[in-house]
CSV table of N, CA and C in Angstrom, one decimal:
chain,number,residue,atom,x,y,z
A,200,MET,N,19.2,-5.3,3.8
A,200,MET,CA,18.9,-3.9,4.3
A,200,MET,C,17.7,-3.9,5.2
A,201,ILE,N,16.7,-4.8,4.9
A,201,ILE,CA,15.5,-4.9,5.7
A,201,ILE,C,15.9,-5.4,7.1
A,202,TYR,N,16.8,-6.3,7.2
A,202,TYR,CA,17.3,-6.8,8.5
A,202,TYR,C,17.9,-5.6,9.4
A,203,GLY,N,18.7,-4.8,8.7
A,203,GLY,CA,19.3,-3.7,9.4
A,203,GLY,C,18.3,-2.7,10.0
A,204,ILE,N,17.3,-2.3,9.1
A,204,ILE,CA,16.2,-1.4,9.6
A,204,ILE,C,15.4,-2.0,10.7
A,205,ALA,N,15.1,-3.3,10.5
A,205,ALA,CA,14.3,-4.0,11.6
A,205,ALA,C,15.1,-4.1,12.9
A,206,LEU,N,16.4,-4.3,12.7
A,206,LEU,CA,17.2,-4.4,14.0
A,206,LEU,C,17.3,-3.1,14.7
A,207,ILE,N,17.4,-2.0,13.9
A,207,ILE,CA,17.4,-0.6,14.6
A,207,ILE,C,16.1,-0.4,15.3
A,208,ILE,N,15.0,-0.7,14.7
A,208,ILE,CA,13.7,-0.6,15.4
A,208,ILE,C,13.6,-1.4,16.6
A,209,LEU,N,14.1,-2.7,16.5
A,209,LEU,CA,14.1,-3.6,17.7
A,209,LEU,C,15.0,-3.0,18.8
A,210,GLY,N,16.1,-2.5,18.4
A,210,GLY,CA,17.0,-1.9,19.4
A,210,GLY,C,16.4,-0.7,20.1
A,211,ILE,N,15.6,0.1,19.4
A,211,ILE,CA,14.9,1.2,20.0
A,211,ILE,C,13.9,0.7,21.0
A,212,LEU,N,13.2,-0.4,20.6
A,212,LEU,CA,12.2,-0.9,21.5
A,212,LEU,C,12.8,-1.5,22.7
A,213,ALA,N,14.0,-2.1,22.6
A,213,ALA,CA,14.7,-2.7,23.7
A,213,ALA,C,15.3,-1.7,24.7
A,214,VAL,N,15.6,-0.5,24.2
A,214,VAL,CA,16.2,0.5,25.0
A,214,VAL,C,15.4,1.8,24.9
A,215,PRO,N,14.2,1.9,25.4
A,215,PRO,CA,13.3,3.1,25.1
A,215,PRO,C,13.9,4.3,25.8
A,216,SER,N,14.6,4.1,26.9
A,216,SER,CA,15.2,5.3,27.6
A,216,SER,C,16.1,6.1,26.7
A,217,LEU,N,16.8,5.4,25.9
A,217,LEU,CA,17.8,6.1,24.9
A,217,LEU,C,17.0,7.0,24.0
A,218,LEU,N,15.9,6.5,23.5
A,218,LEU,CA,15.1,7.3,22.6
A,218,LEU,C,14.4,8.4,23.3
A,219,LEU,N,13.9,8.1,24.5
A,219,LEU,CA,13.1,9.1,25.3
A,219,LEU,C,14.0,10.3,25.8
A,220,SER,N,15.3,10.0,26.0
A,220,SER,CA,16.2,11.0,26.5
A,220,SER,C,16.5,12.0,25.4
A,221,ARG,N,16.4,11.6,24.1
A,221,ARG,CA,16.6,12.5,23.0
A,221,ARG,C,15.3,13.1,22.4
A,222,LYS,N,14.3,12.3,22.5
A,222,LYS,CA,13.0,12.8,21.9
A,222,LYS,C,11.9,12.4,22.9
A,223,PRO,N,11.6,13.3,23.9
A,223,PRO,CA,10.6,13.0,24.9
A,223,PRO,C,9.2,12.8,24.3
A,224,GLU,N,8.9,13.5,23.2
A,224,GLU,CA,7.6,13.3,22.6
A,224,GLU,C,7.4,11.9,22.0
A,225,ALA,N,8.4,11.1,21.9
A,225,ALA,CA,8.2,9.8,21.4
A,225,ALA,C,7.5,8.8,22.4
A,226,LYS,N,7.4,9.3,23.6
A,226,LYS,CA,6.7,8.4,24.6
A,226,LYS,C,5.3,8.0,24.2
A,227,GLU,N,4.6,8.9,23.6
A,227,GLU,CA,3.2,8.5,23.2
A,227,GLU,C,3.2,7.4,22.1
A,228,TYR,N,4.2,7.4,21.2
A,228,TYR,CA,4.3,6.4,20.2
A,228,TYR,C,4.8,5.1,20.8
A,229,LEU,N,5.7,5.1,21.8
A,229,LEU,CA,6.1,3.9,22.5
A,229,LEU,C,5.0,3.3,23.3
A,230,ASP,N,4.2,4.2,23.9
A,230,ASP,CA,3.0,3.7,24.6
A,230,ASP,C,2.0,3.0,23.7
A,231,LYS,N,1.9,3.4,22.5
A,231,LYS,CA,1.0,2.7,21.5
A,231,LYS,C,1.5,1.4,21.1
A,232,ILE,N,2.8,1.2,21.1
A,232,ILE,CA,3.5,0.0,20.6
A,232,ILE,C,3.5,-1.1,21.7
A,233,THR,N,3.6,-0.6,23.0
A,233,THR,CA,3.9,-1.5,24.1
A,233,THR,C,2.9,-2.7,24.2
A,234,PRO,N,1.6,-2.5,23.9
A,234,PRO,CA,0.7,-3.7,24.0
A,234,PRO,C,1.0,-4.8,23.0
A,235,TYR,N,1.7,-4.4,21.9
A,235,TYR,CA,2.1,-5.3,20.9
A,235,TYR,C,3.5,-5.8,21.0
A,236,GLN,N,4.2,-5.5,22.0
A,236,GLN,CA,5.6,-5.8,22.2
A,236,GLN,C,5.8,-7.3,22.2
A,237,GLY,N,5.0,-8.0,22.8
A,237,GLY,CA,5.1,-9.5,22.9
A,237,GLY,C,5.1,-10.1,21.5
A,238,TRP,N,4.1,-9.7,20.7
A,238,TRP,CA,4.0,-10.2,19.3
A,238,TRP,C,5.1,-9.8,18.5
A,239,ILE,N,5.5,-8.5,18.6
A,239,ILE,CA,6.7,-8.0,17.9
A,239,ILE,C,7.9,-8.9,18.2
A,240,GLY,N,8.1,-9.1,19.5
A,240,GLY,CA,9.3,-9.9,20.0
A,240,GLY,C,9.2,-11.3,19.5
A,241,LEU,N,8.1,-11.9,19.5
A,241,LEU,CA,7.9,-13.3,19.0
A,241,LEU,C,8.3,-13.4,17.5
A,242,ILE,N,7.8,-12.4,16.7
A,242,ILE,CA,8.0,-12.4,15.3
A,242,ILE,C,9.5,-12.2,15.1
A,243,PHE,N,10.1,-11.3,15.8
A,243,PHE,CA,11.6,-11.0,15.6
A,243,PHE,C,12.4,-12.2,16.0
A,244,CYS,N,12.0,-12.9,17.1
A,244,CYS,CA,12.8,-14.0,17.6
A,244,CYS,C,12.8,-15.1,16.5
A,245,PHE,N,11.7,-15.4,15.9
A,245,PHE,CA,11.7,-16.4,14.8
A,245,PHE,C,12.4,-15.9,13.6
A,246,TRP,N,12.3,-14.6,13.3
A,246,TRP,CA,12.9,-14.0,12.1
A,246,TRP,C,14.5,-14.1,12.3
A,247,GLY,N,14.9,-13.9,13.5
A,247,GLY,CA,16.4,-14.0,13.8
A,247,GLY,C,16.8,-15.4,13.7
A,248,LEU,N,16.1,-16.4,14.2
A,248,LEU,CA,16.4,-17.8,14.2
A,248,LEU,C,16.4,-18.2,12.7
A,249,TRP,N,15.5,-17.8,11.9
A,249,TRP,CA,15.5,-18.1,10.5
A,249,TRP,C,16.7,-17.5,9.8
A,250,GLY,N,17.1,-16.3,10.1
A,250,GLY,CA,18.3,-15.7,9.5
A,250,GLY,C,19.5,-16.5,9.9
A,251,ILE,N,19.7,-17.0,11.1
A,251,ILE,CA,20.8,-17.8,11.5
A,251,ILE,C,20.8,-19.1,10.7
A,252,PHE,N,19.6,-19.7,10.6
A,252,PHE,CA,19.5,-21.0,9.8
A,252,PHE,C,19.9,-20.8,8.4
A,253,ARG,N,19.5,-19.7,7.7
A,253,ARG,CA,19.8,-19.4,6.4
A,253,ARG,C,21.3,-19.1,6.2
A,254,ALA,N,21.9,-18.4,7.2
A,254,ALA,CA,23.3,-18.0,7.1
A,254,ALA,C,24.1,-19.3,7.2
A,255,VAL,N,23.7,-20.2,8.0
A,255,VAL,CA,24.5,-21.5,8.2
A,255,VAL,C,24.4,-22.3,6.8
A,256,LEU,N,23.3,-22.2,6.2
A,256,LEU,CA,23.1,-22.9,4.9
A,256,LEU,C,23.9,-22.2,3.8
A,257,SER,N,24.2,-21.0,4.0
A,257,SER,CA,24.9,-20.2,3.0
A,257,SER,C,26.4,-20.0,3.4
A,258,MET,N,27.0,-20.9,4.0
A,258,MET,CA,28.4,-20.8,4.5
A,258,MET,C,29.4,-20.5,3.3
A,259,GLY,N,29.0,-20.8,2.1
A,259,GLY,CA,29.9,-20.6,1.0
A,259,GLY,C,30.1,-19.1,0.8
A,260,LEU,N,29.2,-18.3,1.2
A,260,LEU,CA,29.3,-16.8,1.2
A,260,LEU,C,30.4,-16.3,2.1
A,261,LEU,N,30.8,-17.1,3.1
A,261,LEU,CA,31.8,-16.7,4.0
A,261,LEU,C,33.2,-16.6,3.2
A,262,GLY,N,33.4,-17.4,2.3
A,262,GLY,CA,34.6,-17.4,1.5
A,262,GLY,C,34.6,-16.3,0.5
A,263,LYS,N,33.5,-15.9,-0.1
A,263,LYS,CA,33.3,-14.9,-1.1
A,263,LYS,C,33.2,-13.5,-0.6
A,264,ALA,N,32.4,-13.4,0.4
A,264,ALA,CA,32.1,-12.0,1.0
A,264,ALA,C,32.0,-12.2,2.5
A,265,PRO,N,33.1,-12.3,3.2
A,265,PRO,CA,33.0,-12.6,4.7
A,265,PRO,C,32.4,-11.5,5.5
A,266,ILE,N,32.6,-10.3,5.1
A,266,ILE,CA,32.0,-9.2,5.9
A,266,ILE,C,30.4,-9.2,5.8
A,267,ILE,N,29.9,-9.5,4.7
A,267,ILE,CA,28.5,-9.6,4.5
A,267,ILE,C,27.9,-10.8,5.3
A,268,TRP,N,28.6,-11.9,5.3
A,268,TRP,CA,28.2,-13.1,6.0
A,268,TRP,C,28.3,-12.9,7.5
A,269,ILE,N,29.3,-12.3,8.0
A,269,ILE,CA,29.5,-12.1,9.5
A,269,ILE,C,28.4,-11.1,9.9
A,270,THR,N,28.2,-10.0,9.1
A,270,THR,CA,27.1,-9.1,9.5
A,270,THR,C,25.8,-9.7,9.5
A,271,TRP,N,25.5,-10.6,8.6
A,271,TRP,CA,24.3,-11.4,8.5
A,271,TRP,C,24.1,-12.2,9.8
A,272,VAL,N,25.1,-12.9,10.2
A,272,VAL,CA,25.0,-13.7,11.4
A,272,VAL,C,24.8,-12.9,12.6
A,273,ALA,N,25.6,-11.8,12.7
A,273,ALA,CA,25.5,-10.9,13.9
A,273,ALA,C,24.1,-10.3,14.0
A,274,THR,N,23.6,-9.8,12.8
A,274,THR,CA,22.3,-9.2,12.8
A,274,THR,C,21.2,-10.2,13.2
A,275,SER,N,21.3,-11.4,12.7
A,275,SER,CA,20.3,-12.5,13.0
A,275,SER,C,20.4,-12.9,14.5
A,276,ALA,N,21.6,-13.0,15.0
A,276,ALA,CA,21.7,-13.4,16.4
A,276,ALA,C,21.2,-12.4,17.3
A,277,VAL,N,21.5,-11.1,17.1
A,277,VAL,CA,21.0,-10.1,18.0
A,277,VAL,C,19.5,-9.9,17.8
A,278,THR,N,19.0,-10.1,16.6
A,278,THR,CA,17.5,-10.1,16.4
A,278,THR,C,16.8,-11.2,17.2
A,279,ALA,N,17.4,-12.4,17.1
A,279,ALA,CA,16.8,-13.5,17.9
A,279,ALA,C,16.8,-13.3,19.4
A,280,VAL,N,17.9,-12.8,19.9
A,280,VAL,CA,18.0,-12.6,21.3
A,280,VAL,C,17.1,-11.5,21.8
A,281,LEU,N,17.1,-10.4,21.1
A,281,LEU,CA,16.2,-9.3,21.5
A,281,LEU,C,14.7,-9.7,21.3
A,282,GLY,N,14.4,-10.4,20.3
A,282,GLY,CA,13.1,-10.9,20.0
A,282,GLY,C,12.6,-11.8,21.2
A,283,PHE,N,13.5,-12.7,21.6
A,283,PHE,CA,13.2,-13.5,22.7
A,283,PHE,C,13.0,-12.7,24.0
A,284,LEU,N,13.8,-11.7,24.3
A,284,LEU,CA,13.6,-10.9,25.5
A,284,LEU,C,12.3,-10.1,25.5
A,285,LEU,N,12.1,-9.5,24.3
A,285,LEU,CA,10.8,-8.7,24.2
A,285,LEU,C,9.6,-9.5,24.1
A,286,GLY,N,9.7,-10.7,23.5
A,286,GLY,CA,8.5,-11.5,23.3
A,286,GLY,C,8.4,-12.7,24.3
A,287,TYR,N,9.2,-12.7,25.4
A,287,TYR,CA,9.2,-13.8,26.3
A,287,TYR,C,7.8,-14.2,26.8
A,288,GLY,N,7.0,-13.2,27.1
A,288,GLY,CA,5.7,-13.5,27.6
A,288,GLY,C,4.8,-14.3,26.6
A,289,MET,N,4.9,-13.9,25.4
A,289,MET,CA,4.1,-14.6,24.3
A,289,MET,C,4.7,-16.0,24.1
A,290,ILE,N,6.1,-16.0,24.0
A,290,ILE,CA,6.7,-17.3,23.8
A,290,ILE,C,6.4,-18.3,24.9
A,291,GLN,N,6.4,-17.8,26.1
A,291,GLN,CA,6.1,-18.7,27.3
A,291,GLN,C,4.6,-19.1,27.2
A,292,GLU,N,3.7,-18.2,26.9
A,292,GLU,CA,2.3,-18.5,26.8
A,292,GLU,C,2.0,-19.5,25.7
A,293,LEU,N,2.5,-19.2,24.5
A,293,LEU,CA,2.1,-20.0,23.3
A,293,LEU,C,2.9,-21.3,23.1
A,294,LEU,N,4.2,-21.3,23.5
A,294,LEU,CA,5.1,-22.4,23.2
A,294,LEU,C,5.6,-23.2,24.4
A,295,LEU,N,5.9,-22.5,25.5
A,295,LEU,CA,6.6,-23.2,26.6
A,295,LEU,C,5.6,-23.7,27.7
A,296,SER,N,4.4,-23.1,27.7
A,296,SER,CA,3.5,-23.4,28.8
A,296,SER,C,3.1,-24.9,28.9
A,297,LYS,N,3.1,-25.6,27.8
A,297,LYS,CA,2.7,-27.0,27.8
A,297,LYS,C,3.7,-28.0,28.3
A,298,ASN,N,4.9,-27.5,28.4
A,298,ASN,CA,6.0,-28.4,28.9
A,298,ASN,C,6.7,-27.7,30.1
A,299,GLU,N,6.7,-28.4,31.2
A,299,GLU,CA,7.2,-27.8,32.4
A,299,GLU,C,8.7,-27.6,32.3
A,300,GLU,N,9.4,-28.6,31.7
A,300,GLU,CA,10.9,-28.5,31.5
A,300,GLU,C,11.2,-27.3,30.6
A,301,ALA,N,10.5,-27.1,29.5
A,301,ALA,CA,10.7,-26.0,28.6
A,301,ALA,C,10.5,-24.7,29.3
A,302,THR,N,9.4,-24.6,30.2
A,302,THR,CA,9.1,-23.4,30.9
A,302,THR,C,10.3,-23.0,31.8
A,303,LYS,N,10.8,-24.0,32.5
A,303,LYS,CA,11.9,-23.8,33.4
A,303,LYS,C,13.2,-23.3,32.7
A,304,LYS,N,13.5,-24.0,31.6
A,304,LYS,CA,14.7,-23.6,30.8
A,304,LYS,C,14.5,-22.2,30.2
A,305,GLY,N,13.3,-21.9,29.7
A,305,GLY,CA,13.1,-20.6,29.1
A,305,GLY,C,13.2,-19.5,30.2
A,306,ALA,N,12.8,-19.7,31.4
A,306,ALA,CA,12.9,-18.8,32.5
A,306,ALA,C,14.4,-18.6,32.9
A,307,GLU,N,15.1,-19.7,32.9
A,307,GLU,CA,16.6,-19.6,33.2
A,307,GLU,C,17.3,-18.7,32.1
A,308,LEU,N,17.0,-19.0,30.9
A,308,LEU,CA,17.6,-18.2,29.8
A,308,LEU,C,17.3,-16.8,29.8
A,309,LYS,N,16.0,-16.5,30.1
A,309,LYS,CA,15.6,-15.1,30.2
A,309,LYS,C,16.3,-14.4,31.4
A,310,ALA,N,16.4,-15.1,32.5
A,310,ALA,CA,17.1,-14.5,33.7
A,310,ALA,C,18.6,-14.2,33.4
A,311,LYS,N,19.2,-15.0,32.5
A,311,LYS,CA,20.6,-14.8,32.2
A,311,LYS,C,20.7,-13.6,31.2
A,312,LEU,N,19.8,-13.5,30.3
A,312,LEU,CA,19.9,-12.5,29.2
A,312,LEU,C,19.3,-11.1,29.6
A,313,ALA,N,18.3,-11.1,30.5
A,313,ALA,CA,17.6,-9.9,30.8
A,313,ALA,C,18.5,-8.7,31.3
A,314,PRO,N,19.5,-9.0,32.2
A,314,PRO,CA,20.3,-7.9,32.6
A,314,PRO,C,21.1,-7.2,31.5
A,315,MET,N,21.3,-7.9,30.4
A,315,MET,CA,22.0,-7.4,29.3
A,315,MET,C,21.1,-6.8,28.2
A,316,GLN,N,19.9,-6.6,28.4
A,316,GLN,CA,18.9,-6.1,27.4
A,316,GLN,C,19.4,-4.8,26.9
A,317,GLY,N,19.8,-3.9,27.7
A,317,GLY,CA,20.2,-2.6,27.3
A,317,GLY,C,21.4,-2.6,26.4
A,318,LYS,N,22.4,-3.5,26.7
A,318,LYS,CA,23.6,-3.7,25.9
A,318,LYS,C,23.2,-4.3,24.5
A,319,PHE,N,22.3,-5.3,24.6
A,319,PHE,CA,21.8,-5.9,23.3
A,319,PHE,C,21.1,-4.8,22.5
A,320,GLY,N,20.3,-3.9,23.1
A,320,GLY,CA,19.6,-2.9,22.4
A,320,GLY,C,20.6,-1.9,21.7
A,321,LEU,N,21.6,-1.5,22.4
A,321,LEU,CA,22.6,-0.6,21.8
A,321,LEU,C,23.4,-1.4,20.7
A,322,ALA,N,23.7,-2.6,20.9
A,322,ALA,CA,24.4,-3.4,19.9
A,322,ALA,C,23.5,-3.6,18.7
A,323,ALA,N,22.2,-3.7,18.9
A,323,ALA,CA,21.3,-3.9,17.8
A,323,ALA,C,21.3,-2.6,16.9
A,324,ILE,N,21.3,-1.5,17.5
A,324,ILE,CA,21.3,-0.2,16.8
A,324,ILE,C,22.6,-0.1,16.0
A,325,ILE,N,23.7,-0.4,16.6
A,325,ILE,CA,25.0,-0.3,15.9
A,325,ILE,C,25.1,-1.3,14.8
A,326,ILE,N,24.7,-2.5,15.1
A,326,ILE,CA,24.9,-3.6,14.1
A,326,ILE,C,23.9,-3.3,12.9
A,327,GLY,N,22.7,-2.8,13.3
A,327,GLY,CA,21.7,-2.4,12.2
A,327,GLY,C,22.3,-1.4,11.3
A,328,VAL,N,22.9,-0.4,11.8
A,328,VAL,CA,23.5,0.7,11.0
A,328,VAL,C,24.6,0.1,10.1
A,329,ILE,N,25.5,-0.8,10.7
A,329,ILE,CA,26.6,-1.4,10.0
A,329,ILE,C,26.0,-2.3,8.9
A,330,SER,N,24.9,-3.0,9.2
A,330,SER,CA,24.3,-3.9,8.2
A,330,SER,C,23.8,-3.1,7.0
A,331,ILE,N,23.2,-2.0,7.3
A,331,ILE,CA,22.7,-1.1,6.2
A,331,ILE,C,23.9,-0.6,5.3
A,332,LEU,N,24.9,-0.2,6.0
A,332,LEU,CA,26.1,0.4,5.3
A,332,LEU,C,26.8,-0.7,4.5
A,333,VAL,N,26.9,-1.9,5.0
A,333,VAL,CA,27.5,-3.0,4.3
A,333,VAL,C,26.7,-3.3,3.0
A,334,ARG,N,25.4,-3.3,3.1
A,334,ARG,CA,24.6,-3.6,1.9
A,334,ARG,C,24.6,-2.5,0.9
A,335,ILE,N,24.8,-1.3,1.4
A,335,ILE,CA,24.8,-0.1,0.4
A,335,ILE,C,26.2,-0.1,-0.3
A,336,PHE,N,27.2,-0.3,0.4
A,336,PHE,CA,28.6,-0.3,-0.2
A,336,PHE,C,29.0,-1.7,-0.6
């Protein structure tokens, strides 16, 4: 359930125009969070990668509860992608800057994923809600 709630928050951060169109007063809250967006993205990227790793290690759940496992993988994958997109500046600064090849590959990956950030944000909100519902029921 925590993954679902976190994914909804991450989706809102990835698509702020969606939130602002419905709640214009939320702009001041988003402005307060913006300086920390890189750190938030970095943490979510690693959290998503950790979730994927744990899901792969728990492949036995696929036979017992496939919907839970598929939701888990989808949640983790979207979390990792959005975390990468939102935290790219921090990831580049802290991890990729020491290796020129890694910097180049990271920039290529960001260039491929950046145009789809809005779609990933909406998917994050939807998958987050589904993830919560699957855990409740």
